Short mmCIF file of C-alpha atoms and ligand atoms in Angstrom, two decimals:
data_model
loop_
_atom_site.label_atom_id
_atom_site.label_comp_id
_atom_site.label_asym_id
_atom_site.label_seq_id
_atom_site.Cartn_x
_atom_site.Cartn_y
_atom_site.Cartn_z
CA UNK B 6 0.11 0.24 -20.13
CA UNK B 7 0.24 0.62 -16.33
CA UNK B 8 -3.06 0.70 -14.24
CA UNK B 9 -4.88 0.29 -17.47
CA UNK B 10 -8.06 -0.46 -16.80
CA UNK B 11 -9.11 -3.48 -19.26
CA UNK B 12 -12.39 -3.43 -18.41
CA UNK B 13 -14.87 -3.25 -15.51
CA UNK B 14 -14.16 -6.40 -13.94
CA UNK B 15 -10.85 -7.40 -14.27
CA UNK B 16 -9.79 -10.63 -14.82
CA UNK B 17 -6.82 -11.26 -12.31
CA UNK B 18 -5.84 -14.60 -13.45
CA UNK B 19 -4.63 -13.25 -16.82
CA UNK B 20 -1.69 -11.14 -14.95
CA UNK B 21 0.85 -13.49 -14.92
CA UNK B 22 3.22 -12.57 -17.73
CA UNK B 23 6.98 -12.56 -18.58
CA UNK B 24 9.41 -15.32 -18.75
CA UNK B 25 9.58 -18.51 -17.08
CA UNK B 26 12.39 -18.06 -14.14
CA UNK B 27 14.87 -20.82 -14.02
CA UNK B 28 15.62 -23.39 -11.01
CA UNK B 29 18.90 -21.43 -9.94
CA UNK B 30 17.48 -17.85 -10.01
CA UNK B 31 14.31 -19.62 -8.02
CA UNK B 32 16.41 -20.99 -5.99
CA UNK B 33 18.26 -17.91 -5.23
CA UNK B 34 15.07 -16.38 -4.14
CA UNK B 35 13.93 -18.66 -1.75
CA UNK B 36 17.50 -18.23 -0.38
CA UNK B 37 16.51 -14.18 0.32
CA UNK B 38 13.01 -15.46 1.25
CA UNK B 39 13.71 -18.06 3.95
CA UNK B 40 16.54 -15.34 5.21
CA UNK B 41 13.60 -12.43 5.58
CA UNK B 42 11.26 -14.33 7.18
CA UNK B 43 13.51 -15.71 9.80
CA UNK B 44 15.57 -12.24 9.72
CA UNK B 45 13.54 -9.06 9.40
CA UNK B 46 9.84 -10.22 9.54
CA UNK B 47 10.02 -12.34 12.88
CA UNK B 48 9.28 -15.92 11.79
CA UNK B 49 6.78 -14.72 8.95
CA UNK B 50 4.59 -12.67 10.51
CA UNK B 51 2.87 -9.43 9.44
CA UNK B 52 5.23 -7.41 11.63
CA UNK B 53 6.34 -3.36 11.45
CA UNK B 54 8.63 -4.23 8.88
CA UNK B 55 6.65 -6.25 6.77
CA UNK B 56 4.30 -2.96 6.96
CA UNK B 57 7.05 -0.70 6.22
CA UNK B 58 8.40 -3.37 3.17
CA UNK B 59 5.22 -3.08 1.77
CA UNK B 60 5.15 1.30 1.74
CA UNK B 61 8.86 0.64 0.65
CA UNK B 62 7.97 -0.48 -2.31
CA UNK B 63 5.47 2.25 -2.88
CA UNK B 64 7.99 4.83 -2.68
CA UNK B 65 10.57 3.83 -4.75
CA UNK B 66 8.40 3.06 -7.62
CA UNK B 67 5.94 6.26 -7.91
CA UNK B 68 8.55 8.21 -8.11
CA UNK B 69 8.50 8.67 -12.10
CA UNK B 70 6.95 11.60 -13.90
CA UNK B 71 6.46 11.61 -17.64
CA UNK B 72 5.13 15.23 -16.76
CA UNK B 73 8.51 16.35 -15.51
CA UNK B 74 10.44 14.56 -18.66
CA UNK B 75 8.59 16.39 -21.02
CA UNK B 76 9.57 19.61 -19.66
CA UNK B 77 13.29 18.39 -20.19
CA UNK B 78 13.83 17.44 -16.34
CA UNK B 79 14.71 13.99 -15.40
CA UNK B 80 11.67 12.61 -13.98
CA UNK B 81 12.93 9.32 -11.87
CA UNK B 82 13.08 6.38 -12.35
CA UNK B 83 10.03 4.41 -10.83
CA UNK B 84 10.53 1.22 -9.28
CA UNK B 85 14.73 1.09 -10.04
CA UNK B 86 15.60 1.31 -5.94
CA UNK B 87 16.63 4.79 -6.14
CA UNK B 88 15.52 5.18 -3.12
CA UNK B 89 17.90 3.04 -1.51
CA UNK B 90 20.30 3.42 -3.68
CA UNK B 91 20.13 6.92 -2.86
CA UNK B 92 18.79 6.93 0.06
CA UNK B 93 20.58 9.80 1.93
CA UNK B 94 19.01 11.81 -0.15
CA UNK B 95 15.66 10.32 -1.08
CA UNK B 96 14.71 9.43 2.52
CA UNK B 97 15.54 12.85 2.94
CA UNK B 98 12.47 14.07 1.10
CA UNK B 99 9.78 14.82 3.15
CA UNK B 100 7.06 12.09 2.42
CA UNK B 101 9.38 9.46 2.65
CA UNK B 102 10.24 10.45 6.87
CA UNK B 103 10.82 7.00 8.21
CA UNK B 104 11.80 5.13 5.41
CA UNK B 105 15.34 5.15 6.15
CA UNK B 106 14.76 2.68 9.21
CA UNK B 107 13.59 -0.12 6.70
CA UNK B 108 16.41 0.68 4.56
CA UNK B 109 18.86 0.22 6.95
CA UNK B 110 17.37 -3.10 8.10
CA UNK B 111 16.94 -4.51 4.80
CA UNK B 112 20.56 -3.11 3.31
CA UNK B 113 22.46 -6.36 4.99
CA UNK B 114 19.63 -8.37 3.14
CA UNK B 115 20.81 -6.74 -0.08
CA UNK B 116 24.14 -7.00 0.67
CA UNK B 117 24.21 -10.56 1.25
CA UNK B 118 22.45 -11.69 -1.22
CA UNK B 119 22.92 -11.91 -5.66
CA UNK B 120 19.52 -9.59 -6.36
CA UNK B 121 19.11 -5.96 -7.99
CA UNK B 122 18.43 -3.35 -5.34
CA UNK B 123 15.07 -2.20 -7.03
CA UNK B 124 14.02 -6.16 -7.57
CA UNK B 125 14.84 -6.52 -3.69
CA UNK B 126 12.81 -3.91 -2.73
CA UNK B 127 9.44 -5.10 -4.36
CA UNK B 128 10.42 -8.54 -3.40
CA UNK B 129 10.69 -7.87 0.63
CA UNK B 130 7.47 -6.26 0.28
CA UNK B 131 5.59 -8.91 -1.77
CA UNK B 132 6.80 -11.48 0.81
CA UNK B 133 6.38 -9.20 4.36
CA UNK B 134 2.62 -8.81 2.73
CA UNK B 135 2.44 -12.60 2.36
CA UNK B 136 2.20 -12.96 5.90
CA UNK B 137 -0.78 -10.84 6.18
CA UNK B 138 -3.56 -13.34 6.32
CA UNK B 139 -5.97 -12.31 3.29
CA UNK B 140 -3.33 -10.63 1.44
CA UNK B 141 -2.81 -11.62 -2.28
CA UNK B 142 0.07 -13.21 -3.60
CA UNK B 143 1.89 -9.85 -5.56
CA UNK B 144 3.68 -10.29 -8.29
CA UNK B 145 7.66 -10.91 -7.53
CA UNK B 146 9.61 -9.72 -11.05
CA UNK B 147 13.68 -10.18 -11.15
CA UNK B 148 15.34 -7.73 -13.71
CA UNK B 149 14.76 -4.26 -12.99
CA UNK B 150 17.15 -2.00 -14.10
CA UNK B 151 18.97 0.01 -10.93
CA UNK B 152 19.30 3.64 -10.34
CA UNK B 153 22.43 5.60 -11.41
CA UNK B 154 20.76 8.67 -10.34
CA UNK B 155 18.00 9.58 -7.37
CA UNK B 156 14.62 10.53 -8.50
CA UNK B 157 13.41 13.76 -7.68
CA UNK B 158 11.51 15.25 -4.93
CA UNK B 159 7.90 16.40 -4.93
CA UNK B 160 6.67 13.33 -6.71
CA UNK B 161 5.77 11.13 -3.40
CA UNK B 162 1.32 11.84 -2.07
CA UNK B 163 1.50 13.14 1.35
CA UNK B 164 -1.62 12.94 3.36
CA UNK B 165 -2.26 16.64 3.53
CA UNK B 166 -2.19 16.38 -0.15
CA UNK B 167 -5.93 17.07 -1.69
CA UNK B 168 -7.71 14.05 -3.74
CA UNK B 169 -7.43 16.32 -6.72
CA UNK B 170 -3.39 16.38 -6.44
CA UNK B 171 -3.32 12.98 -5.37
CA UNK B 172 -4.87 11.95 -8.84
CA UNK B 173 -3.26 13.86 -10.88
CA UNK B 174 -0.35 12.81 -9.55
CA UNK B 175 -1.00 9.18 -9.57
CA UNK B 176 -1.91 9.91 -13.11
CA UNK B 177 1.34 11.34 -14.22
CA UNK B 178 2.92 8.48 -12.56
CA UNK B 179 1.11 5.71 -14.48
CA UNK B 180 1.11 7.79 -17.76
CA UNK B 181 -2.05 8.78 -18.97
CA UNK B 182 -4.30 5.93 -18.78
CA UNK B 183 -6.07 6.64 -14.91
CA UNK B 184 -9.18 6.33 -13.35
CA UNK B 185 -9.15 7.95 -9.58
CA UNK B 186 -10.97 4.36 -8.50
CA UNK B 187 -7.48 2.86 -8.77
CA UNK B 188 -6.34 5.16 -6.04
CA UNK B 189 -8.87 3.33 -4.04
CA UNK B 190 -7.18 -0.16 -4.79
CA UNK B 191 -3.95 1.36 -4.24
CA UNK B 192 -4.92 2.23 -0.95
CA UNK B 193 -6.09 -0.99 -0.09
CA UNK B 194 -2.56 -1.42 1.59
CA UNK B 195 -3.55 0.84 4.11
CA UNK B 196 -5.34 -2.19 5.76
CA UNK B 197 -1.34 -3.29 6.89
CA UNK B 198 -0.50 0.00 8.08
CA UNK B 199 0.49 2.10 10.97
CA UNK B 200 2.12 5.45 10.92
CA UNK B 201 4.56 6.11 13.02
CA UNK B 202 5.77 10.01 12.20
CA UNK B 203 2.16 12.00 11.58
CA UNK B 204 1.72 12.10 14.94
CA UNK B 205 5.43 10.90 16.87
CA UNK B 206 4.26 10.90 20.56
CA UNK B 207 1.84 7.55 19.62
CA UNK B 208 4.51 5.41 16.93
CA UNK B 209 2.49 2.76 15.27
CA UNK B 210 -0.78 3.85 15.41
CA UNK B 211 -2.82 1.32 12.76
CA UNK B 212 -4.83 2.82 10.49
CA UNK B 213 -7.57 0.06 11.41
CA UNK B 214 -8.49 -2.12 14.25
CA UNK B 215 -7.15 -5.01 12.69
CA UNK B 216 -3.42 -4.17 11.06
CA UNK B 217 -2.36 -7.84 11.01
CA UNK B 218 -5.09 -8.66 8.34
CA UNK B 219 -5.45 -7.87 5.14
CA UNK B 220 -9.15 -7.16 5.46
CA UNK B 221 -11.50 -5.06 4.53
CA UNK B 222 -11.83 -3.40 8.25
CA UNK B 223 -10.04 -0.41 6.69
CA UNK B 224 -12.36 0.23 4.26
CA UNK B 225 -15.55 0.51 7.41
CA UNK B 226 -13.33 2.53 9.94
CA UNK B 227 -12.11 5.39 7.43
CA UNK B 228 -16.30 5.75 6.54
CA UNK B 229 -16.90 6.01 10.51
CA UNK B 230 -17.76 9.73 11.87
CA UNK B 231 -14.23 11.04 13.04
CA UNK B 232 -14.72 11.94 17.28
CA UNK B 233 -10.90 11.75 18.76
CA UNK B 234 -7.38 12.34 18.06
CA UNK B 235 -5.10 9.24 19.01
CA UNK B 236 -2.60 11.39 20.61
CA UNK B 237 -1.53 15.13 20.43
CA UNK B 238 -3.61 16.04 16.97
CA UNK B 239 -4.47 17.48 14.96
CA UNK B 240 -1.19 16.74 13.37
CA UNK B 241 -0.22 17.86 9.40
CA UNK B 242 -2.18 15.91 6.98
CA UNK B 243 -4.08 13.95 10.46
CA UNK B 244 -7.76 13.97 11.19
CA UNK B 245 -10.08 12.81 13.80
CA UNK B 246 -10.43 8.94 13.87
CA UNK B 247 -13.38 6.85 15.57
CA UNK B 248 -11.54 4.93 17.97
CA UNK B 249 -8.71 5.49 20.55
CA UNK B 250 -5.34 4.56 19.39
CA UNK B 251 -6.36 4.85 15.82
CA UNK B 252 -4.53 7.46 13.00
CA UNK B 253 -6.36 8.51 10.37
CA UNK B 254 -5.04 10.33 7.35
CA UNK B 255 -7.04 13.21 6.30
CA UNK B 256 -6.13 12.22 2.38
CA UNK B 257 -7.94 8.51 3.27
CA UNK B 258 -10.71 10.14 4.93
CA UNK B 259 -11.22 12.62 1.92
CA UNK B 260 -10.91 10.02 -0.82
CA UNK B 261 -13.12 8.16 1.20
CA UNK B 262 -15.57 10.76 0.71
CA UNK B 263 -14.76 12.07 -2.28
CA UNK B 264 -17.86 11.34 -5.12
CA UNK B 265 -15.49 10.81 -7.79
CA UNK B 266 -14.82 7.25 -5.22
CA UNK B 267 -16.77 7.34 -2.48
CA UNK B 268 -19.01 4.15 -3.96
CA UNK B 269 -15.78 2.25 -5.12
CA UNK B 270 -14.62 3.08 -1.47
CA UNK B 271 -17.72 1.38 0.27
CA UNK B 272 -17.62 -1.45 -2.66
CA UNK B 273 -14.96 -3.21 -0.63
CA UNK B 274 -16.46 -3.17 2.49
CA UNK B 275 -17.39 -6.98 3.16
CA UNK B 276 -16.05 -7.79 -0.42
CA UNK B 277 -12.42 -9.82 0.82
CA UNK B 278 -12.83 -10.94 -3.21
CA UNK B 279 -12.37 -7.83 -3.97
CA UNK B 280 -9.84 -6.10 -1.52
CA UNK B 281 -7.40 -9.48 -2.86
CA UNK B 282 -8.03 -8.94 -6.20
CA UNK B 283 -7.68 -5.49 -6.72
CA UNK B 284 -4.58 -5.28 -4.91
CA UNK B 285 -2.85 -7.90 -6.82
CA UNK B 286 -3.98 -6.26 -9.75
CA UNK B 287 -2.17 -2.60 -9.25
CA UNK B 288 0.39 -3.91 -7.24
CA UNK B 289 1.39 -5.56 -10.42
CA UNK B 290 2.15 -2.87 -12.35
CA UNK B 291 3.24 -0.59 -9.56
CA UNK B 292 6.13 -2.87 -8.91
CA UNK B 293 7.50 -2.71 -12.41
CA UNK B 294 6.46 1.18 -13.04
CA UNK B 295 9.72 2.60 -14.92
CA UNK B 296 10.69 -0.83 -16.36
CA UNK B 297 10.46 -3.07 -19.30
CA UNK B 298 7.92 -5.73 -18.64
CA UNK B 299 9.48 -7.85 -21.42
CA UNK B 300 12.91 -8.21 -19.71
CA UNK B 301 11.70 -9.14 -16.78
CA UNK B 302 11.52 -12.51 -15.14
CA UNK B 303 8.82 -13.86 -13.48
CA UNK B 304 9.48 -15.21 -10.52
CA UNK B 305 5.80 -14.86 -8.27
CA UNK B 306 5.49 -19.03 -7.32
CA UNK B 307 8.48 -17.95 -4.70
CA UNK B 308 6.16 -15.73 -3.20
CA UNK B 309 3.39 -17.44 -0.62
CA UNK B 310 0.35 -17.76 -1.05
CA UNK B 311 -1.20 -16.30 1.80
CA UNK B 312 -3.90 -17.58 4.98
CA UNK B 313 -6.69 -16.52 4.09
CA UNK B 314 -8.49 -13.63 6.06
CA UNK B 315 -9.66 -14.36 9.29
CA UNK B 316 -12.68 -12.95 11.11
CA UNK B 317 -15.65 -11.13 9.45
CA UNK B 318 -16.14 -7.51 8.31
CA UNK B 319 -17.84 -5.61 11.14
CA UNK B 320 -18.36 -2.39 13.09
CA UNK B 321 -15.65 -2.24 15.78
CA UNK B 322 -17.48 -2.85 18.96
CA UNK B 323 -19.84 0.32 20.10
CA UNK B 324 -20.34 1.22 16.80
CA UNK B 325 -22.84 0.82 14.38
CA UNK B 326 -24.69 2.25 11.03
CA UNK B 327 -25.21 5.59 12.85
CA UNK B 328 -21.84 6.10 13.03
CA UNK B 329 -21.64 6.04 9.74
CA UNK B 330 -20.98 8.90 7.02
CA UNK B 331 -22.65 7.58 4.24
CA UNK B 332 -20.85 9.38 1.03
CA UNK B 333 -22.01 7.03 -1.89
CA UNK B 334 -25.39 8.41 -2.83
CA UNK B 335 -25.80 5.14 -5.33
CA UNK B 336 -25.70 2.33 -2.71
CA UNK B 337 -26.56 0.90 0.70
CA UNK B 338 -24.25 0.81 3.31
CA UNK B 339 -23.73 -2.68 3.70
CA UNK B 340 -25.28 -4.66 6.39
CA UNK B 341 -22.48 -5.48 9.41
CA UNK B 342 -22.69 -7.04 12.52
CA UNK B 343 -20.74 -4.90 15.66
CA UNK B 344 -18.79 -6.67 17.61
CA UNK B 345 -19.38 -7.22 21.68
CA UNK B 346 -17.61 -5.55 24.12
CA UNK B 347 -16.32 -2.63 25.08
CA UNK B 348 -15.98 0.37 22.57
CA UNK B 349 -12.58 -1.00 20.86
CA UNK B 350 -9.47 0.65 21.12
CA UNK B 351 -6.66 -0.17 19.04
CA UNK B 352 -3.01 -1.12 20.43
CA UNK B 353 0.24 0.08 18.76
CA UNK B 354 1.95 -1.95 16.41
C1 HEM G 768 -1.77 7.58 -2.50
C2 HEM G 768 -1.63 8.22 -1.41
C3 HEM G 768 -0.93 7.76 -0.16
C4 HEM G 768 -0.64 8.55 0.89
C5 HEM G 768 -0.93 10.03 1.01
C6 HEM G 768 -0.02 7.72 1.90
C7 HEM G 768 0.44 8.18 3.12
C8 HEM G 768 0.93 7.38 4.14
C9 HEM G 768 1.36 7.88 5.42
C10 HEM G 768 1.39 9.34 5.86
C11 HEM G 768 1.74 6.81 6.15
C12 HEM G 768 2.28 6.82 7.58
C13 HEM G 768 3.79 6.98 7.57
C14 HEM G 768 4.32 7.11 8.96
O1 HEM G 768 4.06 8.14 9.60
O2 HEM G 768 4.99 6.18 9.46
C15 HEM G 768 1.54 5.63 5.34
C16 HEM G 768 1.81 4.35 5.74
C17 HEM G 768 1.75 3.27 4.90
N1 HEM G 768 1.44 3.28 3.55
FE1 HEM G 768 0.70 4.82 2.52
N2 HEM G 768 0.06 6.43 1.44
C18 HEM G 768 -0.47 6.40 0.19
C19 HEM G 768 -0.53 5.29 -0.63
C20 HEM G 768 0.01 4.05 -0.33
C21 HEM G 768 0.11 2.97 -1.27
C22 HEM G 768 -0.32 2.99 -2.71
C23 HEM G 768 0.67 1.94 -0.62
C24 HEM G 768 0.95 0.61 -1.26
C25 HEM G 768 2.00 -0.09 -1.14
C26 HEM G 768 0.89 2.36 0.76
C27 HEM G 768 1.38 1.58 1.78
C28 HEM G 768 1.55 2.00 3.09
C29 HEM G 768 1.89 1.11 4.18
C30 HEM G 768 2.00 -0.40 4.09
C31 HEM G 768 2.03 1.91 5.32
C32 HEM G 768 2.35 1.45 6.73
C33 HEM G 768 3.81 1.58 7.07
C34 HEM G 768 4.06 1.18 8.52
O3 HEM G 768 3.18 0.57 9.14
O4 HEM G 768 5.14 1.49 9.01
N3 HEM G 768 0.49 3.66 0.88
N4 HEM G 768 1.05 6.02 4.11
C1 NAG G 769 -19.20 16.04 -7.01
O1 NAG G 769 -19.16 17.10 -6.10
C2 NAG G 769 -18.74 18.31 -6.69
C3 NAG G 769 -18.50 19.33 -5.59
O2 NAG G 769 -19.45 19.22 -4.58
C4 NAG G 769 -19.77 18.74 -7.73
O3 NAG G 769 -19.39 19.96 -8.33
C5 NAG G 769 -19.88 17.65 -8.79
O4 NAG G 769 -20.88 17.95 -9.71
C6 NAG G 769 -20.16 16.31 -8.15
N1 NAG G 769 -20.01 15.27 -9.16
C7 NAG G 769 -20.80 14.22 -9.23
C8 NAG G 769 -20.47 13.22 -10.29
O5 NAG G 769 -21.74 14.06 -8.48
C1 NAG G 770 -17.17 -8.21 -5.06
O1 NAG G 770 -16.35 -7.58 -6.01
C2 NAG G 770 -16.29 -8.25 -7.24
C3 NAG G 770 -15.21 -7.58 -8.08
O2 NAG G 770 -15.48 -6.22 -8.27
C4 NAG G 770 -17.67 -8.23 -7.89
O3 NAG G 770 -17.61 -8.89 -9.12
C5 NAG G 770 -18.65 -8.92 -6.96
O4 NAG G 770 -19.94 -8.80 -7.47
C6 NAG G 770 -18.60 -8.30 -5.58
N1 NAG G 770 -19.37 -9.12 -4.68
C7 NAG G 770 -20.32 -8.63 -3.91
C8 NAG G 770 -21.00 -9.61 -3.01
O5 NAG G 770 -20.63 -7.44 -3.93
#
C-alpha cells in the first residue's frame, strides 16, 4: 500500500486516516511540541535542526527491504527509530554521516517526554518542517512499534548512487507498487536542505537559494547549467552547482535529468500546489513505512499548519532561460522572472 499511486492526480484531502487521538495523548503532544520549538528549533523557525529532523525521519524509515527478507535476512524495520535506538551503529553507516548530531540533540527530547522513539522521530520532523513557510502539514501518527534490533546497512540512497539504484531501491523499500516520479516528490524536501559532510570545508551549504522556504526554488536551480564548485569539489557523489555557496548532489542533478522524470521534475517549478501536495502525500506513508496503519493514532491537528510560501518562483539573479538545461522534451520551460541584483550567492545555513 505505500506510495501507491491511486491515480494521476491525487486527491490529498482523502489521507487522513486512523483513529481519532484522545485529549490526553493530544495533549501530551503539544507538551513535546511547545518543548521543540522553544528547545531545538529556536522559537519555531526553519533552523539546521529542523532540516536535519526532517532527513531524520528519512533515514530511519527507508531502511526496510522486503528484497533482503525474502532471501531469509532481516531486512529492518522502516520507520521503528532504529536508528536512534541504535544509533552507534546505524549512524555509523555511511549515508547516515551526520545524523548522530540530531540524535544527540533530540535524545533529551525523548527522554523527557511519554512518546515511542520511532513516533518521536517523525514527529520532530513533521513539526521542524512546519516552520518552513510553504511546507505542508505531514502527517504526525503515535503508535509505531520500536526497534529491538538495528536495520541493516546498504539500504540508505547516497548521492553518488545512480537514478537506476536509487529506484530500485526506493522500490524495494515501498514494496512493489513504484513509479520513479515519486522519487521526485520525495525529493521535494531537498528545498529545506543543506549538507554539511559532502563537501566539510563549506558546512551548510543549501541545496537552493532559498533553504528557509519550502518552495519550489529547488526544483529551477538543480535544472540550471552546473559552472562552480562551492568549496574544494568535486567531492564523492558532488557536482558543479550554478551559484557560489550552493551544493549540489550529483543524484539530484541526474534525476533531474533523467527522462524517466525529467518532466515531473520541471512540473513543480512555479507549481507551490504541487510541491505542498505531493509532499504531504509521500511523506505520509514514508513516516509509517514498516508499520501497521490500523494501530496507529492519528494525531496530525497537533502539527501546524504552516505560512504559506513567500516570494515567487524565479531565476536567481544573473540568470535566466539560457542557463537552463532543458531535459523534458514534452514541455516548456516555464516562464520566470530573474531577480535584480547581483549574480546571487547563497550564505551557509
Ligand atoms: C532519494 C535519495 C536521496 C539522497 C541520495 C539524499 C542525499 C542527501 C545528502 C547527501 C544530504 C546532505 C547530508 C550532509 O552532508 O549533511 C541530504 C540532506 C538532506 N536530505 Fe536528502 N537525500 C535523498 C532523499 C531525501 C528524502 C526523501 C528526504 C525527505 C525527508 C530528504 C531530506 C533531506 C534533508 C531535509 C536534508 C538536509 C539536512 C540538513 O540540512 O542538515 N532527503 N540528502
Ligand atoms: C531514455 O533515454 C535512454 C538512454 O538515453 C533511452 O534508451 C530510452 O529509450 C529513453 N526513454 C524514453 C522514454 O525516452
Ligand atoms: C499544478 O499541479 C497540480 C497537481 O499535479 C495540477 O493539477 C495543476 O494543473 C498544476 N498547475 C499548473 C498551473 O500547472
Amino acid at each position: 500500500m505505500a506510495f501507491k499511486i491511486l491515480s494521476a492526480l491525487i486527491s490529498v484531502v482523502a489521507i487522513v486516516q486512523g483513529a481519532i487521538a484522545s485529549p490526553p495523548l493530544n495533549r501530551r503532544l503539544f507538551a513535546i511540541r511547545e518543548d521543540l520549538q522553544k528547545n531545538l528549533f529556536d522559537g519555531g523557525q526553519c533552523n539546521a535542526e529542523a532540516h536535519e529532523s526532517l532527513r531524520l525521519t528519512f533515514h530511519d524509515a527507508i531502511a526496510i527491504s522486503p528484497a533482503l527478507e525474502a532471501q531469509g535476512k532481516f531486512g529492518g524495520g522502516g520507520a521503528d527509530g532504529s536508528i536512534a535506538i541504535f544509533s552507534e551503529i546505524e549512524t555509523g553507516f555511511h549515508p547516515n554521516i551526520g545524523l548522530d548530531e540530531i540524535v544527540e540533540k533530540q535524545r533529551p527530547f525523548i527522554n523527557r517526554h511519554n512518546l515511542g522513539v520511532a513516533d518521536f522521530i517523525q514527529f520532530a520532523g513533521a513539526i521542524g518542517a512546519s516552520n518552513c513557510p510553504g511546507a505542508p502539514q505531514l502527517a504526525a501518527f503515535v503508535g509505531r512499534k520500536d526497534a529491538t534490533q538495528p536495520a541493516p546497512d546498504g539500504l540508505v540512497p547516497e548521492p553518488f548512487h545512480t537514478p537506476d539504484q536509487i529506484f530500485d531501491r526506493l522500490a524495494d523499500a515501498s514494496q512493489g507498487e513504484f513509479d520513479p516520479i515519486l522519487t521526485v516528490w520525495l525529493l521535494t524536501a531537498h528545498t529545506v536542505a543543506a549538507a554539511n559532510d559532502v563537501d566539510p570545508t563549506i558546512p551548510g551549504s543549501p541545496f537552493d537559494s532559498t533553504p528557509g522556504v519550502f518552495d519550489s526554488q529547488f526544483f529551477v536551480e538543480t535544472t540550471l547549467q552546473g559552472t562552480l564548485f562551492p568549496g574544494d569539489g568535486p567531492n564523492q557523489g558532488e557536482v558543479k552547482s550554478p551559484l557560489r555557496g550552493e551544493m549540489r548532489l550529483q543524484s539530484d542533478f541526474l534525476i533531474a535529468r533523467d527522462n524517466r522524470t525529467a518532466c515531473e521534475w520541471q512540473s513543480f517549478i512555479n507549481n507551490q500546489t504541487k510541491v505542498h501536495d505531493m509532499f504531504q502525500f509521500v511523506f505520509h506513508d514514508l513516516s509509517i513505512l514498516g508499520q501497521d496503519i490500523n494501530s496507529l493514532v492519528d494525531c496530525t491537528e497537533v502539527v501546524p499548519v504552516p505560512k504559506p510560501v513567500v516570494g515567487r518562483t524565479h531565476f536567481p539573479a544573473g540568470l535566466t532561460i539560457r542557463d537552463v538545461n532543458h531535459a523534458c522534451a514534452e514541455t516548456p520551460f516555464p516562464v520566470l522572472p530573474t531577480d535584480p541584483g547581483p549574480r546571487t550567492s547563497v550564505a551557509p545555513v
